[in-house]
PDB file of C-alpha atoms in Angstrom:
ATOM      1  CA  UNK A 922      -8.792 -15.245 -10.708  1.00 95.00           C
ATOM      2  CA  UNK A 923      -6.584 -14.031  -7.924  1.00 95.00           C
ATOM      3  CA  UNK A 924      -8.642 -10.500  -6.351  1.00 96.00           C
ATOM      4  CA  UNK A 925      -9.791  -8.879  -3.985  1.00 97.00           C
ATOM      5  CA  UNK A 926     -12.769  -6.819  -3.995  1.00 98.00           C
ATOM      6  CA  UNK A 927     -13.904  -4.129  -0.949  1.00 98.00           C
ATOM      7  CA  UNK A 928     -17.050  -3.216  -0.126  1.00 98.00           C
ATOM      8  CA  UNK A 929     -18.762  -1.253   1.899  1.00 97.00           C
ATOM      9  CA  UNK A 930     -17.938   2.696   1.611  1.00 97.00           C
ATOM     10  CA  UNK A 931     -20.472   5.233   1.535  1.00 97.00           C
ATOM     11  CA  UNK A 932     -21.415   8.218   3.588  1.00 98.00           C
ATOM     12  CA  UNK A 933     -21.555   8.654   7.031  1.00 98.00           C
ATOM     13  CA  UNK A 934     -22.080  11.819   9.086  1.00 97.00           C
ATOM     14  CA  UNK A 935     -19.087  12.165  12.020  1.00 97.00           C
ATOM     15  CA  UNK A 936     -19.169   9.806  15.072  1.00 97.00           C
ATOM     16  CA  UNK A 937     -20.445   7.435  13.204  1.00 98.00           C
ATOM     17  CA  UNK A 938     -19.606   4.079  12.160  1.00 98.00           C
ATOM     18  CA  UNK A 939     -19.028   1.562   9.265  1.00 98.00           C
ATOM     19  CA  UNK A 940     -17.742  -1.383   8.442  1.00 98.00           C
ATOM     20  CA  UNK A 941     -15.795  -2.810   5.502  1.00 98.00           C
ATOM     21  CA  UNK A 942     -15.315  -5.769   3.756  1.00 98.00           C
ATOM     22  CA  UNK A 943     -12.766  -7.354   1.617  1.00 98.00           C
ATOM     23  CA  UNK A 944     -13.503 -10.686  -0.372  1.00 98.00           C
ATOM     24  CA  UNK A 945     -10.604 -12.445  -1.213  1.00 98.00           C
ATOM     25  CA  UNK A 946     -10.646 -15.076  -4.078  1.00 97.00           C
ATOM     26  CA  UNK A 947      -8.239 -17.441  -5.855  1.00 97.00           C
ATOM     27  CA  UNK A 948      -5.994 -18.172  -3.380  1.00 96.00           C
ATOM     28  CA  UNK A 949      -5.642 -19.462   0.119  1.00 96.00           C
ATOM     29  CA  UNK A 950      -6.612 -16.574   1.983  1.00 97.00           C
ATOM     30  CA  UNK A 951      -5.754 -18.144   5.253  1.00 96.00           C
ATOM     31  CA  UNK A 952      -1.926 -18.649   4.859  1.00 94.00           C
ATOM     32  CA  UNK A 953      -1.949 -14.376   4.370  1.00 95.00           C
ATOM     33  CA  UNK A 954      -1.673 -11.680   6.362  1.00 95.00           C
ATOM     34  CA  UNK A 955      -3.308  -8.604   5.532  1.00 97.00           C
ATOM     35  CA  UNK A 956      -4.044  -5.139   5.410  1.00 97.00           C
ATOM     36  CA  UNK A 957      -5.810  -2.112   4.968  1.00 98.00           C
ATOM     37  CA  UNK A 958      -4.298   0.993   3.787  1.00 98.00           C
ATOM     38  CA  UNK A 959      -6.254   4.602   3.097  1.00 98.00           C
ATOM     39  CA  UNK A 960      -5.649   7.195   0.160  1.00 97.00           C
ATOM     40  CA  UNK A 961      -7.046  10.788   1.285  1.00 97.00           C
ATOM     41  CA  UNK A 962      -8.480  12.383  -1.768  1.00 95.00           C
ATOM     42  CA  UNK A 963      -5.419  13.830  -3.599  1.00 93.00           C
ATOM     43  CA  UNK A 964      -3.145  12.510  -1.258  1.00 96.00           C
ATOM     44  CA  UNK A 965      -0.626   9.465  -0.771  1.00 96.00           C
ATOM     45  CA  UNK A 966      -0.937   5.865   0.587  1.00 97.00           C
ATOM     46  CA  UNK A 967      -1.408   5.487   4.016  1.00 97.00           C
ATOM     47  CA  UNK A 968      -0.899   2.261   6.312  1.00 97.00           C
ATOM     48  CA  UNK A 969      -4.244   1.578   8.603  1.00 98.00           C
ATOM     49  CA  UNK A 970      -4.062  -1.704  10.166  1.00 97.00           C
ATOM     50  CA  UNK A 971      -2.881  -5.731   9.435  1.00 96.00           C
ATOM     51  CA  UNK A 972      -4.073  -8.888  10.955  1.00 96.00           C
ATOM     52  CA  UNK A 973      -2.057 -12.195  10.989  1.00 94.00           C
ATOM     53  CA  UNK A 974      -3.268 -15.052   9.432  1.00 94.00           C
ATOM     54  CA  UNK A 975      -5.311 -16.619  12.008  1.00 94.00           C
ATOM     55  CA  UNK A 976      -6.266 -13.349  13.100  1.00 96.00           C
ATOM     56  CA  UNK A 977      -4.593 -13.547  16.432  1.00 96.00           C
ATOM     57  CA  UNK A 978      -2.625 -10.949  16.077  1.00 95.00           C
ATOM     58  CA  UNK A 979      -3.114  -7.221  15.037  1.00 96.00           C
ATOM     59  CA  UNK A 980      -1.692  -3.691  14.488  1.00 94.00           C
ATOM     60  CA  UNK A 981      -2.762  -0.115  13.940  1.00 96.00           C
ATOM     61  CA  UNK A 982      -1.766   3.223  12.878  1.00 95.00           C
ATOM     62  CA  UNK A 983      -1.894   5.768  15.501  1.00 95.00           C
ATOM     63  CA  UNK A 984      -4.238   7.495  13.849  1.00 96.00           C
ATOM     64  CA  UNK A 985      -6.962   5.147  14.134  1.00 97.00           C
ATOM     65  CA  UNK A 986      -6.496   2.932  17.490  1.00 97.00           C
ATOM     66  CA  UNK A 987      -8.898   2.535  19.890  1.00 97.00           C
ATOM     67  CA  UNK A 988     -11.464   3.729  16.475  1.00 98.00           C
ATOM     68  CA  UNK A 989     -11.082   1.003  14.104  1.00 98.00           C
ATOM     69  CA  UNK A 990     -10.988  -2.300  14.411  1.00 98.00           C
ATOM     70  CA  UNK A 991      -9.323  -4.989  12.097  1.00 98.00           C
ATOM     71  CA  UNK A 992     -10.930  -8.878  12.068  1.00 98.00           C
ATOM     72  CA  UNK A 993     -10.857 -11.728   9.705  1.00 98.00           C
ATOM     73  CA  UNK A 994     -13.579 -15.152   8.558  1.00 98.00           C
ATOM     74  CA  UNK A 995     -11.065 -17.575   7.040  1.00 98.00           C
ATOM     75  CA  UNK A 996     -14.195 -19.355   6.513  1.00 98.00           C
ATOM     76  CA  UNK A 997     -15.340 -16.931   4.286  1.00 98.00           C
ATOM     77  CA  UNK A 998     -12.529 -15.594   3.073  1.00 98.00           C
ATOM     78  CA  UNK A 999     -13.326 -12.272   4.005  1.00 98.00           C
ATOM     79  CA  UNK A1000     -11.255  -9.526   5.884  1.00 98.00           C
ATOM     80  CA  UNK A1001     -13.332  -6.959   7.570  1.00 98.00           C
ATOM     81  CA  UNK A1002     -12.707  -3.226   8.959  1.00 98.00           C
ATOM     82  CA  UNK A1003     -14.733  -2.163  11.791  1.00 98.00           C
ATOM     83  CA  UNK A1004     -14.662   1.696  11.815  1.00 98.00           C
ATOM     84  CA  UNK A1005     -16.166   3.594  15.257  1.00 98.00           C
ATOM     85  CA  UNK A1006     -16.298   7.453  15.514  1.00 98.00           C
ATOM     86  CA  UNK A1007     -15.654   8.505  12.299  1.00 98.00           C
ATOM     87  CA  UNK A1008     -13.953  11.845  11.478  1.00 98.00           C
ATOM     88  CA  UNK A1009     -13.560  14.031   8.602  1.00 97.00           C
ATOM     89  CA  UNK A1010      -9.925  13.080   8.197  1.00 97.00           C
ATOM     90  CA  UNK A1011     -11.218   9.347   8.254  1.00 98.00           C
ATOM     91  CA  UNK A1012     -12.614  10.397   4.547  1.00 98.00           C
ATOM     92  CA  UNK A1013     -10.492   8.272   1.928  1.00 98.00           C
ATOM     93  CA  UNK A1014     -10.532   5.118  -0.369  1.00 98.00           C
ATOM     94  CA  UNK A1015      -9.722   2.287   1.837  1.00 98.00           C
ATOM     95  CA  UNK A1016      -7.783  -0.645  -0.007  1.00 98.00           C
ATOM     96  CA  UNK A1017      -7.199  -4.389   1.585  1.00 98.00           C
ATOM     97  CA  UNK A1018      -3.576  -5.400   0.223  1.00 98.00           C
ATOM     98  CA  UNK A1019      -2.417  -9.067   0.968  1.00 97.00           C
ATOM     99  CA  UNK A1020       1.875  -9.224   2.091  1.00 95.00           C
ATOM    100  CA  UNK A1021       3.267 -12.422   0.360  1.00 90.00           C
ATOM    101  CA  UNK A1022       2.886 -15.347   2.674  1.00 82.00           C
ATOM    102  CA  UNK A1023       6.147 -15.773   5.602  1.00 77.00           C
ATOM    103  CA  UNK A1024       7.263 -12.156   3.536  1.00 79.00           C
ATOM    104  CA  UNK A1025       5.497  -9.471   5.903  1.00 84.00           C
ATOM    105  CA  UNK A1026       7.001  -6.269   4.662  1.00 91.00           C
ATOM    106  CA  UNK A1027       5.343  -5.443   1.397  1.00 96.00           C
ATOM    107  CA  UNK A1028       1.941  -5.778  -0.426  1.00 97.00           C
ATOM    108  CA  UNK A1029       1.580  -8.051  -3.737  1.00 95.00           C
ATOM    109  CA  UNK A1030      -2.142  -7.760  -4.134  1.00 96.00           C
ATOM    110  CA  UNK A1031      -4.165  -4.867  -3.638  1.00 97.00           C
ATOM    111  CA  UNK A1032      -7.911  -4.836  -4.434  1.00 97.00           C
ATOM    112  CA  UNK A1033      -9.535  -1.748  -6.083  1.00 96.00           C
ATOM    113  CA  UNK A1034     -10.919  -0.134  -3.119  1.00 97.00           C
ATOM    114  CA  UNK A1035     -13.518   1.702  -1.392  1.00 98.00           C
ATOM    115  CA  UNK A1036     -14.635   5.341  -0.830  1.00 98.00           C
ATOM    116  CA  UNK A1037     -15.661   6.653   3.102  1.00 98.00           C
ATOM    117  CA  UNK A1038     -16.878   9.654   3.154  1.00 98.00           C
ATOM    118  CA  UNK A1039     -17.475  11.162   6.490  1.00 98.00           C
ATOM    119  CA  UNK A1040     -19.821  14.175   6.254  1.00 96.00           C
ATOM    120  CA  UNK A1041     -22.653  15.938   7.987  1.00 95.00           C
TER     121      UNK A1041
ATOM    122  CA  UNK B1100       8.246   8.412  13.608  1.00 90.00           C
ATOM    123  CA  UNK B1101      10.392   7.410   9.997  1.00 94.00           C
ATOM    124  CA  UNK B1102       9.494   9.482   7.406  1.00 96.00           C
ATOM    125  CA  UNK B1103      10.396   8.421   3.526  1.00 97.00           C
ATOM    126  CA  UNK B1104      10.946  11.704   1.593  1.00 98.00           C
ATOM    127  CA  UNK B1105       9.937  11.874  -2.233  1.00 98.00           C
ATOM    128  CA  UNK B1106       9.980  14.497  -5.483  1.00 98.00           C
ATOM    129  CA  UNK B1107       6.855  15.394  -6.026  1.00 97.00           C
ATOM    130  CA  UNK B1108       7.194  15.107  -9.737  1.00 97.00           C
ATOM    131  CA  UNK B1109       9.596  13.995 -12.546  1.00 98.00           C
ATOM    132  CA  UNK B1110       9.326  14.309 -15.842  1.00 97.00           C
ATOM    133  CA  UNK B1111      10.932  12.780 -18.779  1.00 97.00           C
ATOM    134  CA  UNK B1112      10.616  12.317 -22.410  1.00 97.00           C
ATOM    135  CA  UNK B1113       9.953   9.112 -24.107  1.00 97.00           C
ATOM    136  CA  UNK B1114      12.456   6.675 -24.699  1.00 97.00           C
ATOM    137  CA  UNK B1115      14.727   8.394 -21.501  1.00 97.00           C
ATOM    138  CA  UNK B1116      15.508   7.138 -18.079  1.00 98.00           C
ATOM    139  CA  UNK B1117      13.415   8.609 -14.832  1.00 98.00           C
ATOM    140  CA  UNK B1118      14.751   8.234 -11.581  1.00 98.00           C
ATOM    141  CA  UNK B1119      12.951   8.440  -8.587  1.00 98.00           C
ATOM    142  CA  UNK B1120      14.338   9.136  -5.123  1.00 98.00           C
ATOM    143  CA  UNK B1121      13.394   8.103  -1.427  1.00 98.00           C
ATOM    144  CA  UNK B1122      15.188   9.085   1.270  1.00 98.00           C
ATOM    145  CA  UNK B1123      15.222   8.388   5.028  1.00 96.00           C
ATOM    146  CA  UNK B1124      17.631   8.240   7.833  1.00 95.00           C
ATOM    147  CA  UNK B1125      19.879   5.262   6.967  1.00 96.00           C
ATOM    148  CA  UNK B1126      17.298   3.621   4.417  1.00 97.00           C
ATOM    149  CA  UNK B1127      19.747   1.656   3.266  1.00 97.00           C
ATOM    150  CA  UNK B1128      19.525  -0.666   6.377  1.00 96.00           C
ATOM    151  CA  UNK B1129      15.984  -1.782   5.238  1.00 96.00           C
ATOM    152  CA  UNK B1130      13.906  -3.005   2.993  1.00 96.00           C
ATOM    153  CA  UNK B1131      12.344  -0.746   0.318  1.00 98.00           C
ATOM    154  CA  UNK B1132       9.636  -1.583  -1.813  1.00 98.00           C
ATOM    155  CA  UNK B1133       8.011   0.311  -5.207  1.00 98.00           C
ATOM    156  CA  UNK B1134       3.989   0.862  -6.189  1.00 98.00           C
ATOM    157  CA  UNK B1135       2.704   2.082  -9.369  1.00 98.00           C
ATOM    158  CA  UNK B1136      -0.475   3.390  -9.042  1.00 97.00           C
ATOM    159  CA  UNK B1137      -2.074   4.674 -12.036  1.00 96.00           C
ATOM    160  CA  UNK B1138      -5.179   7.247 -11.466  1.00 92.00           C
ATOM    161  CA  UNK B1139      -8.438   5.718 -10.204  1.00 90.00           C
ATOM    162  CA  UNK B1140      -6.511   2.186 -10.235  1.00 92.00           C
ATOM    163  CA  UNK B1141      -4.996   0.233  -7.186  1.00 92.00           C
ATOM    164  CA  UNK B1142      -0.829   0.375  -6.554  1.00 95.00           C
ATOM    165  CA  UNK B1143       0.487  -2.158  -8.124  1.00 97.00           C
ATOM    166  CA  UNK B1144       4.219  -3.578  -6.938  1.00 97.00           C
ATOM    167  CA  UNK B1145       7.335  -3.064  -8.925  1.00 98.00           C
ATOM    168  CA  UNK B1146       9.717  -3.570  -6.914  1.00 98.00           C
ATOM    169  CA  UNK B1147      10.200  -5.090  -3.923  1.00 96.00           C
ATOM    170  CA  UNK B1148      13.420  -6.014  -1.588  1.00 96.00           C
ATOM    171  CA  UNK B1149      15.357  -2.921  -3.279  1.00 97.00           C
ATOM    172  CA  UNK B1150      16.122  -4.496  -6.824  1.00 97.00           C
ATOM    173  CA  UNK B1151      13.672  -7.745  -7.267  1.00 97.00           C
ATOM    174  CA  UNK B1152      10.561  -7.747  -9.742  1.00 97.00           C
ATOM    175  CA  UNK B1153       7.553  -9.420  -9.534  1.00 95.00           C
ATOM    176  CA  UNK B1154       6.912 -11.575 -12.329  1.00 94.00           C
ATOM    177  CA  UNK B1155       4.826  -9.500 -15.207  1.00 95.00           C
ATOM    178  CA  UNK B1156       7.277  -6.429 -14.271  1.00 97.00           C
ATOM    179  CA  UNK B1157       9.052  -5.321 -17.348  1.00 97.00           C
ATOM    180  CA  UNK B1158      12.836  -5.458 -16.544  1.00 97.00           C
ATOM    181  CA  UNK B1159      13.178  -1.851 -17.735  1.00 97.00           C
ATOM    182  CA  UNK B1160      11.934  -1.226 -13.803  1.00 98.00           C
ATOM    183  CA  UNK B1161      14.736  -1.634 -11.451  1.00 98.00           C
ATOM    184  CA  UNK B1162      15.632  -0.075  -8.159  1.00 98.00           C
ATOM    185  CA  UNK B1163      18.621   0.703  -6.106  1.00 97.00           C
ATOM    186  CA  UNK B1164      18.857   1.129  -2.069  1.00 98.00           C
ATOM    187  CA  UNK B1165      21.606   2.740   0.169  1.00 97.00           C
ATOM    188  CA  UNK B1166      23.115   5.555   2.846  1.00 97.00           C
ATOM    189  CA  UNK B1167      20.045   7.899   2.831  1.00 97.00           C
ATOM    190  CA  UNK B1168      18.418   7.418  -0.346  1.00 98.00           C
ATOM    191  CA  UNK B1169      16.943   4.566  -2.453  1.00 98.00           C
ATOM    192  CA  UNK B1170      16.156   4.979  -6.442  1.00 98.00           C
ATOM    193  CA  UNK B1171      13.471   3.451  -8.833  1.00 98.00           C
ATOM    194  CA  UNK B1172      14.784   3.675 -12.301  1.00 98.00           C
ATOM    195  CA  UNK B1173      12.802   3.557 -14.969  1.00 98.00           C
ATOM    196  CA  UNK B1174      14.715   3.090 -18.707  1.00 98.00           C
ATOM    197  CA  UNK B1175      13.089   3.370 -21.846  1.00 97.00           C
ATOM    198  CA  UNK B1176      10.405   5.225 -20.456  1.00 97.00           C
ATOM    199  CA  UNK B1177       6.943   4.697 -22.148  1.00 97.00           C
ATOM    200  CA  UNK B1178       3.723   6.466 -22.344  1.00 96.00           C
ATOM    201  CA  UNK B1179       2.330   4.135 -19.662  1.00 96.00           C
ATOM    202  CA  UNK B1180       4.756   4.756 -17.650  1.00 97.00           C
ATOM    203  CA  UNK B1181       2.919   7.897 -16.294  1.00 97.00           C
ATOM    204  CA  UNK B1182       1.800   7.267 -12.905  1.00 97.00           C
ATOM    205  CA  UNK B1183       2.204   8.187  -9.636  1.00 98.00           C
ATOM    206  CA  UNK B1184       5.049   5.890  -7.639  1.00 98.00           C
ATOM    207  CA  UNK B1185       5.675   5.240  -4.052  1.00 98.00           C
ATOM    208  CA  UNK B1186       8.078   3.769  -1.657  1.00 98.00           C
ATOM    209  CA  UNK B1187       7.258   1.681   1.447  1.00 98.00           C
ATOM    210  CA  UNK B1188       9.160   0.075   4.171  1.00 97.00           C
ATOM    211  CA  UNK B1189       8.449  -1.424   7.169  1.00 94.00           C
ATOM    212  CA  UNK B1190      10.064   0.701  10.476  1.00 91.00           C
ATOM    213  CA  UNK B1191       9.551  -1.343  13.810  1.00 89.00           C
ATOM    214  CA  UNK B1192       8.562   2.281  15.340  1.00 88.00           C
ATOM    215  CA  UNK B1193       6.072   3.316  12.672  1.00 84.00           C
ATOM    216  CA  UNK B1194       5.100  -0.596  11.222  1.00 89.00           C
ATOM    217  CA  UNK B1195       4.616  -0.067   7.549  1.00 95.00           C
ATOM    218  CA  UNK B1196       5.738   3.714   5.992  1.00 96.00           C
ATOM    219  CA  UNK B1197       4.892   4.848   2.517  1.00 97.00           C
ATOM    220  CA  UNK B1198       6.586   7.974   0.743  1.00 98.00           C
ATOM    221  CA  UNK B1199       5.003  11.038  -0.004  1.00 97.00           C
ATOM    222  CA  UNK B1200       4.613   9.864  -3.560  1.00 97.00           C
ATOM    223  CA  UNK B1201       6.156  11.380  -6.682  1.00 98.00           C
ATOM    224  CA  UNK B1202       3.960  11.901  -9.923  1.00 98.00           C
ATOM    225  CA  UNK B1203       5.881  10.780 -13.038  1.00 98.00           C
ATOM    226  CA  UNK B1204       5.136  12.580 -16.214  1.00 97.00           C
ATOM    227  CA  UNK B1205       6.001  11.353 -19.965  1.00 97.00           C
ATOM    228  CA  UNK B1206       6.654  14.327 -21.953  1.00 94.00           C
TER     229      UNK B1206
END
């Protein structure tokens, strides 16, 4: 079955840090970019970051450079989200989406996502 | 930054057409692209390139895209229907923007 499942949410008091991982089955994860986008509670989708598919290259939301950090294991199929000094606004579900391969612009496969909370 | 402007809700009675809006400065020169997300689910595509559907899509899902403002129609509107919808594109000043989301409701 084509998925992807994150992992990784929970709480964690501000300043601190977490990481996140997406595992990525039933395709060829390599040949994707991909993604992860946030969801406040209540609130709308919001772009967070994308890696290219050999992970040379990446990209980041204002919000959240020189914080989080975006890497990939083709070898595992597994994208990862490396998030440093965590903030209240930081708190949201945090989805990996894969864009279609040599089709950046959109997302045709979103997994079901995970919950940060950042809380003292 | 580009900003992608959305009604915050719509609602229509079974069986009728909902149209949802998203406008931005001169959105018709891009690419827009439709989620369903359905609460406590993941988006889900419906759209993507303006008009095309991804396979599983029901045709009765199409979308339009120029000047200032692009539409997702939705004919024949079902019960399941009800969901909250967004657009995206991507803006080489802002990378990829979504819209403020619009919450459909089926009468």
């Amino acid at each position: 079955e084509v998925q992807l499942v994150e992992s990784g949410g929970g709480l964690v008091q501000p300043g601190g840090s977490l990481r996140l991982s997406c595992a990525a089955s039933g395709f060829t994860f390599s040949s994707y970019w991909m993604h992860w986008v946030r969801q406040a509670p209540g609130k709308g989708l919001v772009w967070v970051s994308r890696i290219n598919s050999d992970g040379s290259s990446t990209s980041y939301a204002d919000s959240v450079k020189g914080r989080f950090t975006i890497s990939r294991d083709n070898a595992k199929n597994t994208l990862y989200l490396q998030m440093n000094s965590l903030r209240a606004e930081d708190t949201a579900v945090y989805y990996c989406a894969r864009a279609p391969p040599t089709d950046y612009w959109y997302f045709d496969l979103w997994g079901r996502g995970t919950l940060v909370t950042v809380s003292s | 930054s580009y900003v992608l402007t959305q009604p915050p809700s719509v609602s229509v009675a079974p069986g009728k057409t909902a149209r949802i809006t998203c406008g931005g400065n001169n959105i018709g020169s891009k690419s827009v692209h439709w989620y369903q997300q359905k609460p406590g689910q993941a988006p889900v595509l419906v759209i993507y390139y303006d008009s095309d559907r991804p396979s599983g899509i029901p045709e009765r899902f199409s979308g339009s895209n120029s000047g200032n403002t692009a539409t997702l129609t939705i004919s024949r509107v079902e019960a399941g229907d009800e969901a909250d919808y967004y657009c995206q594109v991507w803006d080489s000043s802002s990378d990829h923007v979504f819209g403020t989301g619009t919450k459909v409701t089926v009468l």
